[in-house]
Coordinates of C-alpha atoms in Angstrom, one line a residue:
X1 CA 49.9 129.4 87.0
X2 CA 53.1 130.0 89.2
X3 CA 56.2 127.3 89.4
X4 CA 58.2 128.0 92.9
X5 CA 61.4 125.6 92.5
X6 CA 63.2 124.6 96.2
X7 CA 66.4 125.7 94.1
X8 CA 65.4 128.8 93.6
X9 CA 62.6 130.0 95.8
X10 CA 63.2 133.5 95.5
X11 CA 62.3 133.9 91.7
X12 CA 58.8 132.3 91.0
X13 CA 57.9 132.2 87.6
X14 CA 55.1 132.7 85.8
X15 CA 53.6 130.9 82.8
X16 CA 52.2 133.4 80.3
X17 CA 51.0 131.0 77.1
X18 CA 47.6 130.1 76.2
X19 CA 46.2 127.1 79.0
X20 CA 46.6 124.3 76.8
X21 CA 47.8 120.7 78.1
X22 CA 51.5 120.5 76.1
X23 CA 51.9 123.9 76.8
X24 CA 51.5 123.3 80.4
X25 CA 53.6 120.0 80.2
X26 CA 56.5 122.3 78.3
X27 CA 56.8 125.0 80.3
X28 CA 57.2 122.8 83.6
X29 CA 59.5 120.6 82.3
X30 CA 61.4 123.7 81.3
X31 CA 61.4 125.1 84.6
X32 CA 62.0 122.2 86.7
X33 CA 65.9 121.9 85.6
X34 CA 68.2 123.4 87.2
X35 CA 70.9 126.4 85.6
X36 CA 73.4 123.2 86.2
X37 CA 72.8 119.5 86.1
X38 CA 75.5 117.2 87.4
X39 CA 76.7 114.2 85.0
X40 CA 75.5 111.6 87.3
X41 CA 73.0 108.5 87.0
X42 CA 70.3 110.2 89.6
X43 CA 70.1 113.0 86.6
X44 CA 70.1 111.1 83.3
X45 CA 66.4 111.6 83.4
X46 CA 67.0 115.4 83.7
X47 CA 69.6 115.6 81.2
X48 CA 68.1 113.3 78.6
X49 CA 63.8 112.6 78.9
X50 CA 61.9 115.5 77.8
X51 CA 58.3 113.9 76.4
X52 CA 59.2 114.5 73.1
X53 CA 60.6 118.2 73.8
X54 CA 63.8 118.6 71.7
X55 CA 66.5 120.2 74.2
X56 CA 70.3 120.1 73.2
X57 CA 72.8 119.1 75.8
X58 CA 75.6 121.8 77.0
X59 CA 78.4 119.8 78.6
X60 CA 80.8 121.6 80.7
X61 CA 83.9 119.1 81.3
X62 CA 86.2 120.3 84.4
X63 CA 88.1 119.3 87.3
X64 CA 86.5 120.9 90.5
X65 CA 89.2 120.8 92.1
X66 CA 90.8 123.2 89.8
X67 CA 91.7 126.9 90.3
X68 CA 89.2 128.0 87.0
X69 CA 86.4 126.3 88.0
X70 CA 84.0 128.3 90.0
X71 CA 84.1 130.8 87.5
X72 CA 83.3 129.0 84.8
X73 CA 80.3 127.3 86.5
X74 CA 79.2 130.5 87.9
X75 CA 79.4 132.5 84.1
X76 CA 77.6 129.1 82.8
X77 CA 74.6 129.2 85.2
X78 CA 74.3 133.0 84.4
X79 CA 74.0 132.5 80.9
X80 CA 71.2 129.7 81.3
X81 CA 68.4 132.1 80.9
X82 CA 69.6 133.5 77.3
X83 CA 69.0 129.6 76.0
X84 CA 66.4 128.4 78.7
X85 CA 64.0 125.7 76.6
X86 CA 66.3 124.8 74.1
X87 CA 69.3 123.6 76.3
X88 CA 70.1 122.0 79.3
X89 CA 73.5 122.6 81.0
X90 CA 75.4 119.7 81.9
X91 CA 78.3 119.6 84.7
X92 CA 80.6 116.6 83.9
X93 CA 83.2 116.3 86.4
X94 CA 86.3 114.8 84.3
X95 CA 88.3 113.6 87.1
X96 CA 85.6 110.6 88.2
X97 CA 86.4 107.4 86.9
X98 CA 82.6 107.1 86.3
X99 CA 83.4 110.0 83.5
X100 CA 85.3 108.3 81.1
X101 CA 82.9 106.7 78.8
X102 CA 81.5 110.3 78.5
X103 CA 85.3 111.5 77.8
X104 CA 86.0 109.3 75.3
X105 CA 82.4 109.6 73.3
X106 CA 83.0 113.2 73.1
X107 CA 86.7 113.2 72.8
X108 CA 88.0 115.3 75.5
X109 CA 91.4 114.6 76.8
X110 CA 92.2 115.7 80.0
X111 CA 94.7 118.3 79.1
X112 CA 92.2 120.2 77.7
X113 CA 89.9 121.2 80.4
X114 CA 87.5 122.6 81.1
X115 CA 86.0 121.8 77.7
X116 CA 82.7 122.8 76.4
X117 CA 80.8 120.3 74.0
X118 CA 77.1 120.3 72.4
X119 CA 75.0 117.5 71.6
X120 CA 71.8 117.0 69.6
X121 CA 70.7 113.6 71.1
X122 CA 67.7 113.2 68.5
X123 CA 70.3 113.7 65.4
X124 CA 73.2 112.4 67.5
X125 CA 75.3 114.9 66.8
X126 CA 78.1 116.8 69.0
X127 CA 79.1 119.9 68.8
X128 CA 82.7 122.2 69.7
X129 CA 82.6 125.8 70.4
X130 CA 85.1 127.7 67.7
X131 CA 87.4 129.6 70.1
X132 CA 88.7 127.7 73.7
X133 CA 86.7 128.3 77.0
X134 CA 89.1 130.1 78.5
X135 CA 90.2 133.3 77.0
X136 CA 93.4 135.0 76.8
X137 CA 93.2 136.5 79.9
X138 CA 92.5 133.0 81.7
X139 CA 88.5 133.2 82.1
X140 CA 85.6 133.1 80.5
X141 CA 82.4 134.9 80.4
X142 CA 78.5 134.4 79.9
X143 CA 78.4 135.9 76.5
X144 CA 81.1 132.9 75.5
X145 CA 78.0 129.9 76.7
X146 CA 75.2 132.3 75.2
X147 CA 76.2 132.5 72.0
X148 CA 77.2 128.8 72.1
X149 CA 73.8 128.1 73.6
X150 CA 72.0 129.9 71.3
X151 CA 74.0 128.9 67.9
X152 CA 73.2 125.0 69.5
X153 CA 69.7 125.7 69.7
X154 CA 69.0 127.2 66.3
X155 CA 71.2 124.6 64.5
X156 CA 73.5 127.3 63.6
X157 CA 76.3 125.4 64.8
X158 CA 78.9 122.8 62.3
X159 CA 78.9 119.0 63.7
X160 CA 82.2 117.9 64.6
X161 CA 82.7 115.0 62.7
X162 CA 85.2 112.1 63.3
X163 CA 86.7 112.8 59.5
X164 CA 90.1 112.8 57.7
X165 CA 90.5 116.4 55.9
X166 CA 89.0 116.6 52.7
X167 CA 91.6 115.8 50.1
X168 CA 93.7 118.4 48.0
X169 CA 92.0 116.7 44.6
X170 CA 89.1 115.0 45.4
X171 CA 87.7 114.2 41.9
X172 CA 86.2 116.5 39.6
X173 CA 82.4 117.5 39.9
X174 CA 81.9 115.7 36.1
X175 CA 83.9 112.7 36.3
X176 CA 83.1 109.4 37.2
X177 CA 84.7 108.8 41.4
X178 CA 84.9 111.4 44.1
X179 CA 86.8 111.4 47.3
X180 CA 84.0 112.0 49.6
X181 CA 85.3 112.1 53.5
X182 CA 83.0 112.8 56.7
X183 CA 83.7 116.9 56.4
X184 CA 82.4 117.0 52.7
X185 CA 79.3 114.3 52.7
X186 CA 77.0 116.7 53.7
X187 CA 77.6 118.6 50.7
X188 CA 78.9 116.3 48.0
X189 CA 76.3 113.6 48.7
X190 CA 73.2 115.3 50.7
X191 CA 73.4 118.5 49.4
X192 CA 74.3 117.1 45.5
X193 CA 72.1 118.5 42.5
X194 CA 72.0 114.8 41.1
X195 CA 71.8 111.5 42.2
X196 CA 75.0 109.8 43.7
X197 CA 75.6 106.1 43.7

């Protein structure tokens, strides 16, 4: 079995698993996105219905018009293939009005473009690179969205959680009340070698 995509007609691929229907379904799915999905409502089916197939979102936030741009959608596509089938890259051009609700839900203030965010949509959970997109010397480059990609993928990552910091003196381990904020309930509350009330 060989895919041909009209966006990319030159480089057939070619499915190498065992001929079995979900495989099948999977692996055209996977191939049938594009290295770069516009934020649009034409895509939301692209970007968020996989039959059950868990793929993280990678959203790119930027203004087109801007002089970083290309290159940062040109290093993004490039890295696509390092985490192909476990994310989907998403283009969300922050400059359209119909971009805000997406803006606010994942925080990004224009000032800080272009802006890279994850999101597990089955654990609804976003996700922040550690370092900015553009580096010091005023680009970026593939290895910055693979690693990102594949840390996203794997779970590797830490949710970025709407939390005040954890406080100084929280509560001690054996007393009665403990300060338990967003950053620290994973640990003190999931993660806890006894029961919590």
């Amino acid at each position: 079995l060989v895919v041909y995509r009209r966006f990319a007609p030159d480089s057939p691929t070619l499915f190498g698993d065992k001929f079995a229907t979900r495989a099948l379904q999977e692996f055209v799915q996977v191939e049938a996105l594009r290295p770069m999905i516009e934020f649009k409502e034409d895509n939301m089916h692209q970007i968020f219905s996989h039959s059950g197939r868990k793929l993280h979102q990678i959203l790119l936030f930027t203004d087109p018009s801007a002089e970083y741009h290309e290159g940062v959608v040109s290093v993004m596509s490039e890295a696509y293939p390092s985490y192909k089938g476990s994310c989907v890259n998403v283009l969300v051009d922050a400059t359209l009005e119909s971009s805000s609700k997406v803006l606010d839900f994942f925080r990004v203030q224009k000032d800080q473009l272009p802006a890279v965010r994850g999101f597990d949509q089955a654990a609804n959970k976003k996700y922040g690179p550690a370092e900015p997109v553009l580096g010091s010397a005023g680009h970026t480059t593939a290895e910055f969205f693979s690693r990102f990609g594949q840390l996203l993928g794997t779970g590797d990552l830490p949710p970025v959680l709407k939390s005040e910091v954890e406080p100084k003196d929280s509560g001690s381990t054996s007393g009665a009340v403990k300060t338990i904020v967003g950053q620290t309930f994973q640990r003190d509350v999931m993660e806890a070698a006894g029961s919590v009330f």
